[in-house]
Coordinates of C-alpha atoms in Angstrom, one line a residue:
Y1 CA 242.8 88.3 -7.3
N2 CA 241.2 87.5 -10.6
P3 CA 237.4 88.5 -10.7
S4 CA 237.1 86.8 -14.1
L5 CA 237.8 83.4 -12.6
A6 CA 235.4 83.8 -9.7
V7 CA 233.4 80.7 -8.7
K8 CA 229.9 81.4 -7.5
I9 CA 228.3 79.3 -4.9
E10 CA 224.7 80.3 -5.3
K11 CA 223.5 78.1 -2.4
H12 CA 225.3 80.5 0.1
K13 CA 225.2 83.6 -1.9
M14 CA 229.1 83.6 -2.0
E15 CA 231.7 84.2 -4.6
V16 CA 235.3 82.8 -4.4
W17 CA 238.0 84.9 -6.2
P18 CA 241.3 82.9 -6.8
G19 CA 244.6 84.7 -6.7
Y20 CA 248.2 84.8 -5.4
V21 CA 250.0 86.4 -2.4
T22 CA 253.6 87.3 -3.0
A23 CA 256.6 89.0 -1.2
I24 CA 260.2 89.3 -2.3
A25 CA 262.8 89.2 0.4
K26 CA 266.5 88.5 1.4
F27 CA 266.6 84.9 2.9
E28 CA 269.5 83.0 4.2
Q29 CA 271.3 82.5 1.0
K30 CA 269.7 84.6 -1.7
V31 CA 266.9 86.9 -2.6
M32 CA 263.7 84.8 -3.2
L33 CA 260.1 85.2 -4.0
M34 CA 257.6 83.8 -1.4
S35 CA 254.4 83.0 -3.1
D36 CA 251.2 81.1 -2.2
I37 CA 247.8 80.7 -3.8
S38 CA 245.0 82.8 -2.0
H39 CA 241.3 83.1 -2.2
K40 CA 239.0 86.2 -1.5
L41 CA 235.6 85.3 -0.2
L42 CA 232.8 87.8 -1.2
S43 CA 229.1 87.8 -0.3
S44 CA 226.7 88.2 -3.1
Q45 CA 224.7 90.4 -0.9
T46 CA 225.5 94.1 -0.5
V47 CA 225.9 96.1 2.7
E48 CA 222.5 97.5 2.0
D49 CA 220.9 94.2 2.2
V50 CA 222.5 93.8 5.7
L51 CA 221.2 97.1 6.7
Q52 CA 217.7 96.3 5.7
S53 CA 217.9 93.0 7.7
C54 CA 218.8 95.3 10.8
Y55 CA 215.8 97.7 10.3
S56 CA 213.7 98.5 13.3
S57 CA 211.0 101.1 13.9
D58 CA 213.0 102.0 16.9
S59 CA 215.7 104.3 15.4
K60 CA 218.3 103.8 18.2
A61 CA 218.0 100.0 18.1
Y62 CA 218.3 99.9 14.3
Q63 CA 221.5 102.0 14.5
D64 CA 222.9 100.0 17.2
N65 CA 222.2 96.7 15.6
A66 CA 223.7 98.0 12.2
K67 CA 226.9 99.1 13.9
R68 CA 227.2 95.9 15.9
K69 CA 226.9 93.8 12.6
L70 CA 229.0 96.0 10.3
V71 CA 231.7 97.9 12.2
G72 CA 235.0 96.1 11.8
Q73 CA 234.0 94.4 8.6
I74 CA 236.0 94.5 5.5
V75 CA 234.1 95.5 2.2
L76 CA 234.8 95.6 -1.4
T77 CA 233.7 98.2 -3.8
R78 CA 233.1 96.5 -7.0
Y79 CA 233.4 99.6 -9.3
N80 CA 237.2 99.6 -8.5
N81 CA 237.8 96.4 -6.8
K82 CA 239.3 98.1 -3.6
T83 CA 238.8 97.0 0.0
Y84 CA 238.0 99.3 2.9
R85 CA 237.4 98.6 6.7
I86 CA 234.1 99.9 8.1
D87 CA 235.0 102.0 11.1
D88 CA 231.7 103.8 11.6
I89 CA 228.2 104.4 10.0
D90 CA 227.0 108.0 9.4
F91 CA 223.3 108.0 9.6
S92 CA 223.2 111.8 9.2
Q93 CA 224.3 111.4 5.7
N94 CA 222.9 109.8 2.4
P95 CA 223.7 109.7 -1.3
Q96 CA 222.1 113.2 -1.6
S97 CA 224.7 114.7 0.8
R98 CA 227.2 117.1 -0.8
F99 CA 230.9 117.5 -0.1
G100 CA 233.5 119.8 -1.6
T101 CA 236.3 119.0 -4.1
T102 CA 238.9 121.0 -6.1
S103 CA 238.8 118.8 -9.0
R104 CA 236.1 116.7 -11.0
R105 CA 238.5 113.7 -10.6
F106 CA 238.4 113.0 -7.0
R107 CA 237.6 110.5 -4.3
P108 CA 234.6 111.2 -1.9
N109 CA 236.6 111.7 1.2
A110 CA 235.5 115.0 2.8
A111 CA 232.6 115.5 5.3
A112 CA 229.3 116.7 3.7
G113 CA 228.9 120.3 3.9
A114 CA 232.5 121.1 3.9
G115 CA 233.3 124.7 3.4
D116 CA 233.2 126.5 0.1
A117 CA 237.0 127.3 0.0
A118 CA 238.3 129.2 -3.0
G119 CA 238.0 126.9 -6.2
E120 CA 236.1 124.3 -4.3
T121 CA 233.1 122.6 -6.0
M122 CA 230.1 121.3 -4.0
I123 CA 228.9 118.0 -5.5
S124 CA 226.5 115.1 -4.3
Y125 CA 227.5 111.6 -4.1
N126 CA 224.8 110.9 -6.6
E127 CA 226.5 113.2 -9.0
Y128 CA 229.9 111.7 -8.3
Y129 CA 229.1 108.2 -8.9
A130 CA 227.0 109.0 -12.1
E131 CA 229.9 111.1 -13.6
T132 CA 232.9 109.0 -12.6
H133 CA 231.6 105.4 -12.7
N134 CA 228.4 105.7 -14.6
I135 CA 226.4 104.2 -11.6
N136 CA 222.9 105.4 -10.6
I137 CA 222.1 105.0 -6.8
H138 CA 218.5 104.1 -6.3
N139 CA 218.0 104.0 -2.6
Q140 CA 218.3 107.6 -1.4
N141 CA 217.7 106.9 2.2
Q142 CA 220.8 104.6 2.9
P143 CA 223.3 106.0 5.3
L144 CA 227.0 106.3 4.5
L145 CA 229.8 103.9 5.6
V146 CA 232.8 105.6 7.1
S147 CA 236.3 104.2 6.6
R148 CA 239.2 105.9 8.2
P149 CA 242.3 106.3 6.2
K150 CA 245.4 104.0 7.0
K151 CA 248.8 105.3 7.6
A152 CA 249.7 104.6 3.9
D153 CA 246.6 106.4 2.8
I154 CA 247.7 109.5 4.8
R155 CA 251.2 109.4 3.3
R156 CA 249.7 109.5 -0.2
G157 CA 247.8 112.7 0.8
Q158 CA 244.4 111.4 1.9
E159 CA 243.2 114.1 4.4
G160 CA 239.6 113.0 5.5
N161 CA 237.6 109.8 5.9
Y162 CA 236.3 107.7 3.1
Y163 CA 232.6 107.6 2.7
L164 CA 231.1 104.7 0.9
I165 CA 227.6 103.8 -0.4
P166 CA 226.2 100.5 1.2
S167 CA 224.5 99.4 -1.9
L168 CA 227.9 99.6 -3.8
C169 CA 229.8 97.6 -1.3
S170 CA 230.1 93.8 -0.8
L171 CA 231.1 92.1 2.4
T172 CA 234.3 90.0 2.2
G173 CA 235.2 87.1 4.4
L174 CA 232.9 84.9 6.6
S175 CA 230.5 86.1 9.2
D176 CA 230.5 84.3 12.6
E177 CA 227.2 82.4 11.7
M178 CA 228.8 81.1 8.4
F179 CA 232.1 80.2 10.0
K180 CA 230.0 77.9 12.5
D181 CA 227.9 76.5 9.8
F182 CA 229.4 73.2 8.8
T183 CA 227.6 73.1 5.4
V184 CA 229.0 76.4 4.3
M185 CA 232.5 75.6 5.5
K186 CA 232.3 72.2 3.7
D187 CA 231.1 73.8 0.4
L188 CA 233.8 76.5 0.5
A189 CA 236.6 74.0 1.3
V190 CA 236.0 72.3 -2.2
H191 CA 237.4 75.5 -3.7
T192 CA 239.8 77.0 -1.0
R193 CA 241.4 73.9 0.7
V194 CA 243.8 73.0 -2.0
G195 CA 246.0 69.9 -1.3
P196 CA 249.8 70.0 -1.6
D197 CA 249.8 68.5 -5.2
G198 CA 247.3 71.2 -6.5
R199 CA 249.1 73.9 -4.7
Y200 CA 252.5 72.9 -6.2
R201 CA 251.0 72.7 -9.6
N202 CA 249.3 76.1 -9.2
L203 CA 252.6 77.7 -8.0
T204 CA 254.7 76.2 -10.9
M205 CA 252.1 77.4 -13.4
F206 CA 252.4 80.8 -11.9
I207 CA 256.1 80.9 -12.2
D208 CA 255.9 79.5 -15.7
K209 CA 253.6 82.3 -16.7
I210 CA 255.8 84.9 -15.4
N211 CA 258.9 83.4 -17.1
K212 CA 257.0 83.2 -20.5
T213 CA 255.5 86.7 -20.4
E214 CA 257.8 88.9 -22.4
K215 CA 257.0 92.1 -20.6
A216 CA 257.8 90.5 -17.2
V217 CA 261.0 89.0 -18.5
A218 CA 262.2 92.2 -20.0
E219 CA 261.5 94.1 -16.7
L220 CA 263.5 91.5 -14.7
R221 CA 266.3 91.6 -17.2
G222 CA 266.7 95.2 -16.6
W223 CA 267.4 94.5 -13.0
N224 CA 269.7 91.5 -14.0
L225 CA 267.2 89.1 -12.3
K226 CA 265.2 86.1 -13.3
F227 CA 263.0 83.5 -11.5
A228 CA 263.9 79.8 -11.2
N229 CA 261.6 77.4 -12.9
D230 CA 260.7 75.3 -9.8
L231 CA 260.2 75.7 -6.0
V232 CA 263.2 75.9 -3.9
R233 CA 264.5 72.7 -2.3
V234 CA 265.3 72.6 1.4
Q235 CA 266.7 70.0 3.8
G236 CA 264.3 69.3 6.8
R237 CA 264.6 67.2 9.9
H238 CA 261.9 65.1 11.6
F239 CA 261.7 65.0 15.4
P240 CA 260.6 61.8 16.8
A241 CA 257.1 61.5 18.6
E242 CA 257.1 62.7 22.2
Q243 CA 256.4 60.2 25.1
I244 CA 253.2 61.2 26.8
S245 CA 252.7 60.6 30.6
Q246 CA 249.2 60.1 31.8
G247 CA 248.8 59.1 35.4
N248 CA 251.3 56.2 35.9
A249 CA 251.2 55.2 32.2
K250 CA 253.5 56.3 29.4
Y251 CA 252.7 56.0 25.7
S252 CA 253.5 57.3 22.2
Y253 CA 251.4 57.9 19.1
D254 CA 251.5 57.6 15.4
P255 CA 253.8 60.6 14.4
R256 CA 251.9 61.0 11.0
R257 CA 248.7 61.7 12.7
A258 CA 249.7 63.5 16.0
D259 CA 246.5 62.2 17.8
W260 CA 246.5 60.2 20.9
D261 CA 242.8 59.8 21.5
R262 CA 242.8 56.1 21.2
E263 CA 246.0 55.6 23.3
M264 CA 244.7 57.5 26.2
R265 CA 241.3 55.8 26.5
G266 CA 240.8 53.6 29.6
K267 CA 243.8 55.2 31.4
P268 CA 243.3 57.4 34.5
L269 CA 244.1 61.0 34.1
T270 CA 247.2 62.4 35.9
E271 CA 245.0 64.2 38.5
A272 CA 241.3 63.8 38.5
K273 CA 239.0 65.8 40.7
A274 CA 235.5 64.6 41.9
L275 CA 232.5 66.3 40.5
K276 CA 229.8 65.9 43.4
T277 CA 227.4 68.8 42.8
W278 CA 226.7 70.1 39.4
L279 CA 223.9 71.6 37.2
F280 CA 223.0 70.3 33.8
L281 CA 220.6 72.4 31.7
F282 CA 219.0 71.4 28.3
A283 CA 216.1 73.0 26.3
G284 CA 212.7 71.4 25.7
R285 CA 211.4 67.8 25.4
R286 CA 213.0 67.4 22.0
D287 CA 216.5 67.1 23.5
Q288 CA 215.4 65.0 26.6
A289 CA 216.6 61.7 25.2
N290 CA 219.9 63.2 24.0
A291 CA 220.3 64.8 27.5
Q292 CA 219.8 61.6 29.4
N293 CA 222.1 59.6 27.1
F294 CA 224.8 62.1 27.3
V295 CA 224.8 62.3 31.1
Q296 CA 224.9 58.6 31.4
T297 CA 227.8 58.3 28.8
L298 CA 229.7 61.1 30.6
C299 CA 229.6 59.5 34.0
R300 CA 230.6 56.1 32.4
V301 CA 233.7 57.5 30.5
G302 CA 234.5 59.6 33.6
R303 CA 234.8 56.5 35.8
G304 CA 237.3 55.0 33.3
M305 CA 239.5 58.1 33.7
G306 CA 239.3 58.2 37.5
F307 CA 237.2 61.2 37.2
N308 CA 234.1 60.5 39.5
I309 CA 230.9 62.2 38.3
N310 CA 227.8 62.1 40.4
Q311 CA 224.4 62.4 38.8
P312 CA 223.5 66.1 38.2
E313 CA 220.7 68.4 39.0
V314 CA 218.9 68.4 35.7
V315 CA 216.9 71.4 34.6
E316 CA 214.7 71.2 31.5
V317 CA 214.7 74.9 30.1
E318 CA 211.1 75.9 28.8
S319 CA 212.2 77.2 25.4
P320 CA 215.5 77.4 23.4
H321 CA 215.5 81.3 23.6
T322 CA 218.4 83.1 25.3
N323 CA 216.2 84.8 27.9
A324 CA 214.9 81.3 29.0
F325 CA 218.4 80.0 29.5
T326 CA 219.6 83.1 31.3
H327 CA 216.6 83.2 33.7
A328 CA 217.2 79.4 34.5
L329 CA 220.8 79.9 35.3
R330 CA 220.2 83.0 37.5
S331 CA 217.5 81.1 39.5
R332 CA 219.2 77.7 39.9
I333 CA 223.0 78.3 40.4
R334 CA 223.9 77.7 44.0
P335 CA 227.2 78.5 45.8
D336 CA 227.9 74.9 46.2
H337 CA 227.7 74.1 42.6
Q338 CA 231.1 73.0 41.3
M339 CA 230.1 73.2 37.6
V340 CA 227.3 74.2 35.1
V341 CA 226.9 72.2 31.9
C342 CA 224.7 73.6 29.3
M343 CA 223.4 71.6 26.3
L344 CA 222.4 74.2 23.6
P345 CA 219.9 73.7 20.8
T346 CA 222.0 75.7 18.4
N347 CA 225.4 77.6 18.2
K348 CA 224.0 81.1 18.5
K349 CA 226.7 83.4 19.6
D350 CA 224.4 85.6 21.8
L351 CA 223.2 82.6 23.8
Y352 CA 226.7 81.3 24.5
D353 CA 227.9 84.9 25.3
N354 CA 225.1 85.4 27.9
I355 CA 225.8 82.0 29.5
K356 CA 229.5 82.9 29.9
Q357 CA 228.8 86.3 31.1
I358 CA 226.6 84.9 34.0
C359 CA 229.0 82.0 34.8
C360 CA 232.1 84.3 34.6
V361 CA 231.0 87.5 36.2
E362 CA 227.4 87.4 37.8
R363 CA 227.5 84.0 39.4
P364 CA 231.2 82.7 39.1
V365 CA 231.3 79.0 38.5
P366 CA 233.1 76.9 36.0
S367 CA 230.9 76.2 32.9
Q368 CA 230.8 73.9 29.9
C369 CA 228.7 74.2 26.8
L370 CA 227.9 71.7 24.1
I371 CA 225.4 71.6 21.1
S372 CA 222.8 68.9 21.3
K373 CA 223.5 68.0 17.6
T374 CA 227.0 66.8 18.4
V375 CA 225.7 64.2 20.9
S376 CA 222.8 63.0 18.8
R377 CA 224.7 60.5 16.8
Q378 CA 225.1 57.2 18.9
D379 CA 228.4 56.4 17.2
R380 CA 229.9 59.6 18.2
V381 CA 228.6 60.3 21.7
M382 CA 231.3 58.2 23.4
S383 CA 234.1 60.2 21.8
V384 CA 232.4 63.6 22.4
A385 CA 231.7 62.8 26.2
T386 CA 235.4 61.7 26.6
K387 CA 236.8 65.0 25.3
I388 CA 234.1 67.0 27.3
A389 CA 235.0 65.0 30.4
I390 CA 238.5 66.0 30.1
Q391 CA 237.8 69.5 29.6
M392 CA 235.6 69.5 32.7
N393 CA 238.2 67.9 34.8
M394 CA 240.8 70.5 33.7
K395 CA 238.3 73.4 34.6
L396 CA 238.0 72.0 38.1
G397 CA 241.8 72.2 38.4
G398 CA 242.6 68.6 37.4
Q399 CA 245.4 67.5 35.0
A400 CA 244.9 65.4 31.9
W401 CA 248.4 64.4 30.5
F402 CA 251.8 65.9 30.1
V403 CA 255.1 65.7 28.3
D404 CA 258.5 65.6 30.1
I405 CA 260.1 69.1 30.4
P406 CA 263.8 68.6 31.3
F407 CA 264.3 72.0 32.9
N408 CA 263.5 72.5 36.6
G409 CA 262.4 75.9 38.0
T410 CA 260.9 76.8 34.7
M411 CA 257.9 79.0 33.9
I412 CA 256.4 79.0 30.4
C413 CA 254.5 82.2 29.5
G414 CA 252.2 83.2 26.5
I415 CA 251.2 86.7 25.6
D416 CA 248.6 87.9 23.0
T417 CA 246.1 90.6 22.2
Y418 CA 242.6 90.6 21.1
H419 CA 240.8 93.4 19.3
D420 CA 237.0 93.7 19.9
S421 CA 235.5 95.4 16.8
S422 CA 232.3 95.9 18.5
K423 CA 233.8 98.0 21.3
K424 CA 235.2 100.9 19.2
G425 CA 238.9 99.9 19.2
R426 CA 239.2 98.5 22.7
S427 CA 241.6 95.6 23.0
V428 CA 242.6 93.2 25.7
S429 CA 246.1 91.8 26.3
A430 CA 246.6 88.6 28.2
L431 CA 249.3 86.9 29.9
V432 CA 249.2 83.2 30.9
C433 CA 252.0 81.5 32.9
S434 CA 252.7 77.9 33.9
M435 CA 252.8 77.2 37.6
N436 CA 254.2 73.6 37.9
K437 CA 256.9 71.5 36.4
N438 CA 254.6 69.6 33.9
A439 CA 253.1 73.0 32.6
T440 CA 249.6 71.8 33.2
Q441 CA 248.5 74.4 35.7
Y442 CA 248.3 78.1 34.8
F443 CA 247.9 81.5 36.2
S444 CA 246.3 84.2 33.9
K445 CA 245.7 88.0 34.0
V446 CA 244.4 90.4 31.5
T447 CA 244.8 94.2 30.8
Y448 CA 242.3 96.3 28.8
Q449 CA 243.8 98.7 26.3
M450 CA 242.4 101.4 23.9
N451 CA 242.9 102.4 20.3
H452 CA 244.0 99.0 18.8
M453 CA 247.2 98.8 20.7
E454 CA 248.7 95.6 19.3
L455 CA 251.6 95.8 21.8
A456 CA 250.6 94.6 25.3
Q457 CA 250.5 97.3 28.1
G458 CA 250.4 96.7 31.8
L459 CA 252.8 93.6 31.4
T460 CA 254.9 94.8 34.4
I461 CA 251.8 94.3 36.8
N462 CA 250.6 91.2 35.2
M463 CA 254.2 89.6 35.3
I464 CA 254.7 90.5 39.1
A465 CA 251.4 88.9 39.9
A466 CA 252.4 85.8 38.0
L467 CA 255.9 85.5 39.7
K468 CA 254.2 86.0 43.2
N469 CA 251.8 83.2 42.4
F470 CA 254.6 80.9 41.1
H471 CA 256.5 81.6 44.4
E472 CA 253.4 80.9 46.5
I473 CA 252.8 77.5 45.0
N474 CA 256.5 76.4 44.6
G475 CA 258.3 78.1 47.4
N476 CA 260.7 79.9 45.0
L477 CA 260.8 82.0 41.9
P478 CA 261.5 80.6 38.3
Q479 CA 265.0 80.5 37.2
K480 CA 264.2 80.1 33.6
I481 CA 261.4 81.7 31.8
F482 CA 260.2 81.0 28.2
I483 CA 257.9 83.8 26.8
Y484 CA 255.9 83.0 23.7
R485 CA 254.5 86.2 22.0
D486 CA 251.6 85.6 19.4
G487 CA 250.2 87.8 16.8
V488 CA 253.3 90.0 16.0
G489 CA 254.0 90.9 12.4
D490 CA 257.5 91.3 11.1
G491 CA 257.5 95.0 11.2
Q492 CA 256.6 95.0 14.9
V493 CA 259.4 92.8 16.3
D494 CA 261.6 95.7 17.3
I495 CA 258.7 97.5 19.0
V496 CA 257.9 94.3 20.9
F497 CA 261.6 94.1 22.0
N498 CA 262.0 97.7 23.0
T499 CA 258.5 98.0 24.7
E500 CA 257.3 94.7 26.0
L501 CA 260.7 93.3 27.2
T502 CA 261.3 96.5 29.1
Q503 CA 258.2 96.1 31.0
I504 CA 259.1 92.4 31.8
W505 CA 262.6 93.5 33.0
K506 CA 261.0 96.0 35.2
A507 CA 258.8 93.3 36.8
F508 CA 262.0 91.4 37.7
K509 CA 263.6 94.3 39.4
E510 CA 260.4 95.0 41.4
I511 CA 260.3 91.4 42.6
G512 CA 263.9 91.8 43.9
V513 CA 267.0 93.5 43.1
Q514 CA 269.0 90.2 42.9
Y515 CA 266.3 88.4 40.8
N516 CA 267.8 87.8 37.3
P517 CA 266.3 84.8 35.7
K518 CA 267.5 83.2 32.3
V519 CA 265.0 84.2 29.6
G520 CA 264.1 83.1 26.1
V521 CA 261.5 85.2 24.1
I522 CA 260.0 83.6 21.1
I523 CA 257.6 85.2 18.5
V524 CA 255.1 82.8 17.2
Q525 CA 253.6 83.4 13.8
K526 CA 250.8 81.1 12.7
R527 CA 249.1 83.2 10.0
I528 CA 251.9 82.9 7.4
N529 CA 252.1 82.1 3.6
T530 CA 255.1 79.8 3.8
R531 CA 254.2 76.3 2.6
L532 CA 256.4 73.2 2.9
F533 CA 255.9 70.1 0.8
T534 CA 257.6 66.7 0.9
G535 CA 258.2 63.9 -1.7
G536 CA 259.7 63.5 -5.2
H537 CA 257.2 62.5 -7.8
S538 CA 254.2 62.6 -5.4
I539 CA 253.9 66.0 -3.6
Q540 CA 252.6 65.5 -0.1
N541 CA 252.2 67.4 3.4
P542 CA 255.2 66.9 5.6
P543 CA 254.3 65.0 8.8
P544 CA 254.1 66.8 12.3
G545 CA 257.5 67.2 13.8
V546 CA 259.2 68.4 10.6
V547 CA 261.6 71.4 11.2
V548 CA 263.2 73.5 8.6
D549 CA 265.9 76.1 9.8
S550 CA 267.9 76.9 6.7
V551 CA 267.5 78.4 3.1
V552 CA 263.9 79.8 3.7
T553 CA 264.8 81.3 7.1
R554 CA 266.3 84.7 7.6
Q555 CA 270.0 85.4 7.7
E556 CA 269.7 87.9 10.5
L557 CA 267.2 85.9 12.6
F558 CA 267.4 83.1 15.0
D559 CA 264.2 81.6 13.4
F560 CA 262.8 78.2 12.2
F561 CA 259.7 76.7 10.8
L562 CA 257.9 73.7 12.6
V563 CA 255.1 71.5 11.2
S564 CA 252.9 71.0 14.3
Q565 CA 249.6 69.9 12.7
S566 CA 248.2 67.0 10.7
V567 CA 245.4 67.8 8.1
R568 CA 243.0 65.5 6.3
Q569 CA 242.1 68.1 3.7
G570 CA 244.2 70.8 2.1
S571 CA 247.8 71.7 2.9
V572 CA 249.6 72.1 6.4
T573 CA 250.6 75.6 7.5
P574 CA 253.9 75.4 9.4
T575 CA 254.4 77.8 12.3
H576 CA 257.1 80.3 12.2
Y577 CA 259.3 80.7 15.4
N578 CA 261.6 83.6 15.9
V579 CA 263.8 83.7 19.1
I580 CA 264.3 87.5 19.7
Y581 CA 266.0 87.1 23.0
D582 CA 268.0 84.4 24.6
S583 CA 270.0 84.6 27.8
M584 CA 270.0 80.8 28.4
G585 CA 272.3 80.0 25.5
L586 CA 270.4 77.1 24.3
K587 CA 271.2 75.3 21.1
P588 CA 268.8 75.7 18.2
D589 CA 267.9 72.0 18.6
Y590 CA 266.7 72.6 22.2
Y591 CA 264.3 75.5 21.2
Q592 CA 262.8 73.4 18.4
R593 CA 262.3 70.4 20.6

């Protein structure tokens, strides 16, 4: 990243640093450089500013709040432009704390008060930063941030934790509040969402600069290497639009947009439930008109879909605060309620989380939340109500639409893990499995894990439960199982193969000795840096349905790239699929379709 080209967005106290991400690897035909433009987002505020915003006279409340806001965040130390992950906050230390070092050229990585071993000098953080970086630390009461070393740091000889000064650290990335703020995202998009033409221009300039820098050319010449002057050309294929079935109707869509909102309007859903008894909550008189309009529109669009919605039991919550909503829910939810719908005044995370906690755990009932602002515009309320009605029907067990899946007796599974930064390394792995031919009804089960285990544990138990549920519904076990595994990096594929698949085979054996279904296991990678462009003179985004399975794929893998999105701004990101196990013997075309 190039700090000298940073763009300051004063309005949101943010900086955008432009840069490039690169990797050299052996692809299908030759060794190539994969490169893409990238941006680092930095807050103009320091971590000290965030700590001050958390301050409370109650010491425990202050520390809990600070840890909740900061643990798991990535920070940049501007004196050396390095990034660190905040793993903890040490409130027992401050810049006056001392630690031991055997050299005056060191990194502050030992706990304060480390022993006076032979040749070891005790020095304070104040002294270190003044001597090494010519920085004077003003606030002597700030705690220290703790960053545990990564495996690469340990290999380099790092023995203890890194201790960082909050006033010298800037937060990177976006907070949840910023991510949900439309204005912030819109202003950032001007700098970060670069279209295909601009991206192509940037990348060709980057390569041109390398090829014209004598030092770089000399270095490459020593290896008998050189870079081409242009991006690599690949041959792609474009699959036709799928036929969508909805109720008794079939329709297609514009393949350039991959959007069928308009086509599905006025058609009955494949399976619609009746919503007879439900609760609708909104906050204060200010949202009363919006609430009435939304409920009327929802009932109207529901009828057009064959989804009959009765008038709800309406509750006007006294204030927009979290406590008012949670009290209203606890006192008004009854066992006969089929659903709870909450119109929220803001998109505050704690309000949403509390509602879901009550509706999922305390008083289990399907729930739906929406922001009052999204239904305040008359020209959009019909569209929003339509999408919410579809979601509500699905949560009641209905089916919206489906595409034809040619295989009989098939179960489609998805596996992913989620890391909760606020719960000290606890993570959750989830398994979801389709239960019917149209893949519109699913069974799900989760397992809690510790210590940032990316690889799902407890898969055997979860898979056995899914297979039993499939048998109960269909009268037989699936004969074909497709397993999609998300969130796995290239370096983890072997571990997934040896660890997770072993658990799945074990589940098959425990179901029955003779049970041996055909299985396909596909790793799905969405956060990738490969970009595909189309066109000759005019560089554009490829339309959804474009597949590339040569040149930029790996020689040793059964992999392909699929463009499965349409964007109005910026460049599309293809999804990378890697089939790591296949006992079905399907052609690549079949997997791609």
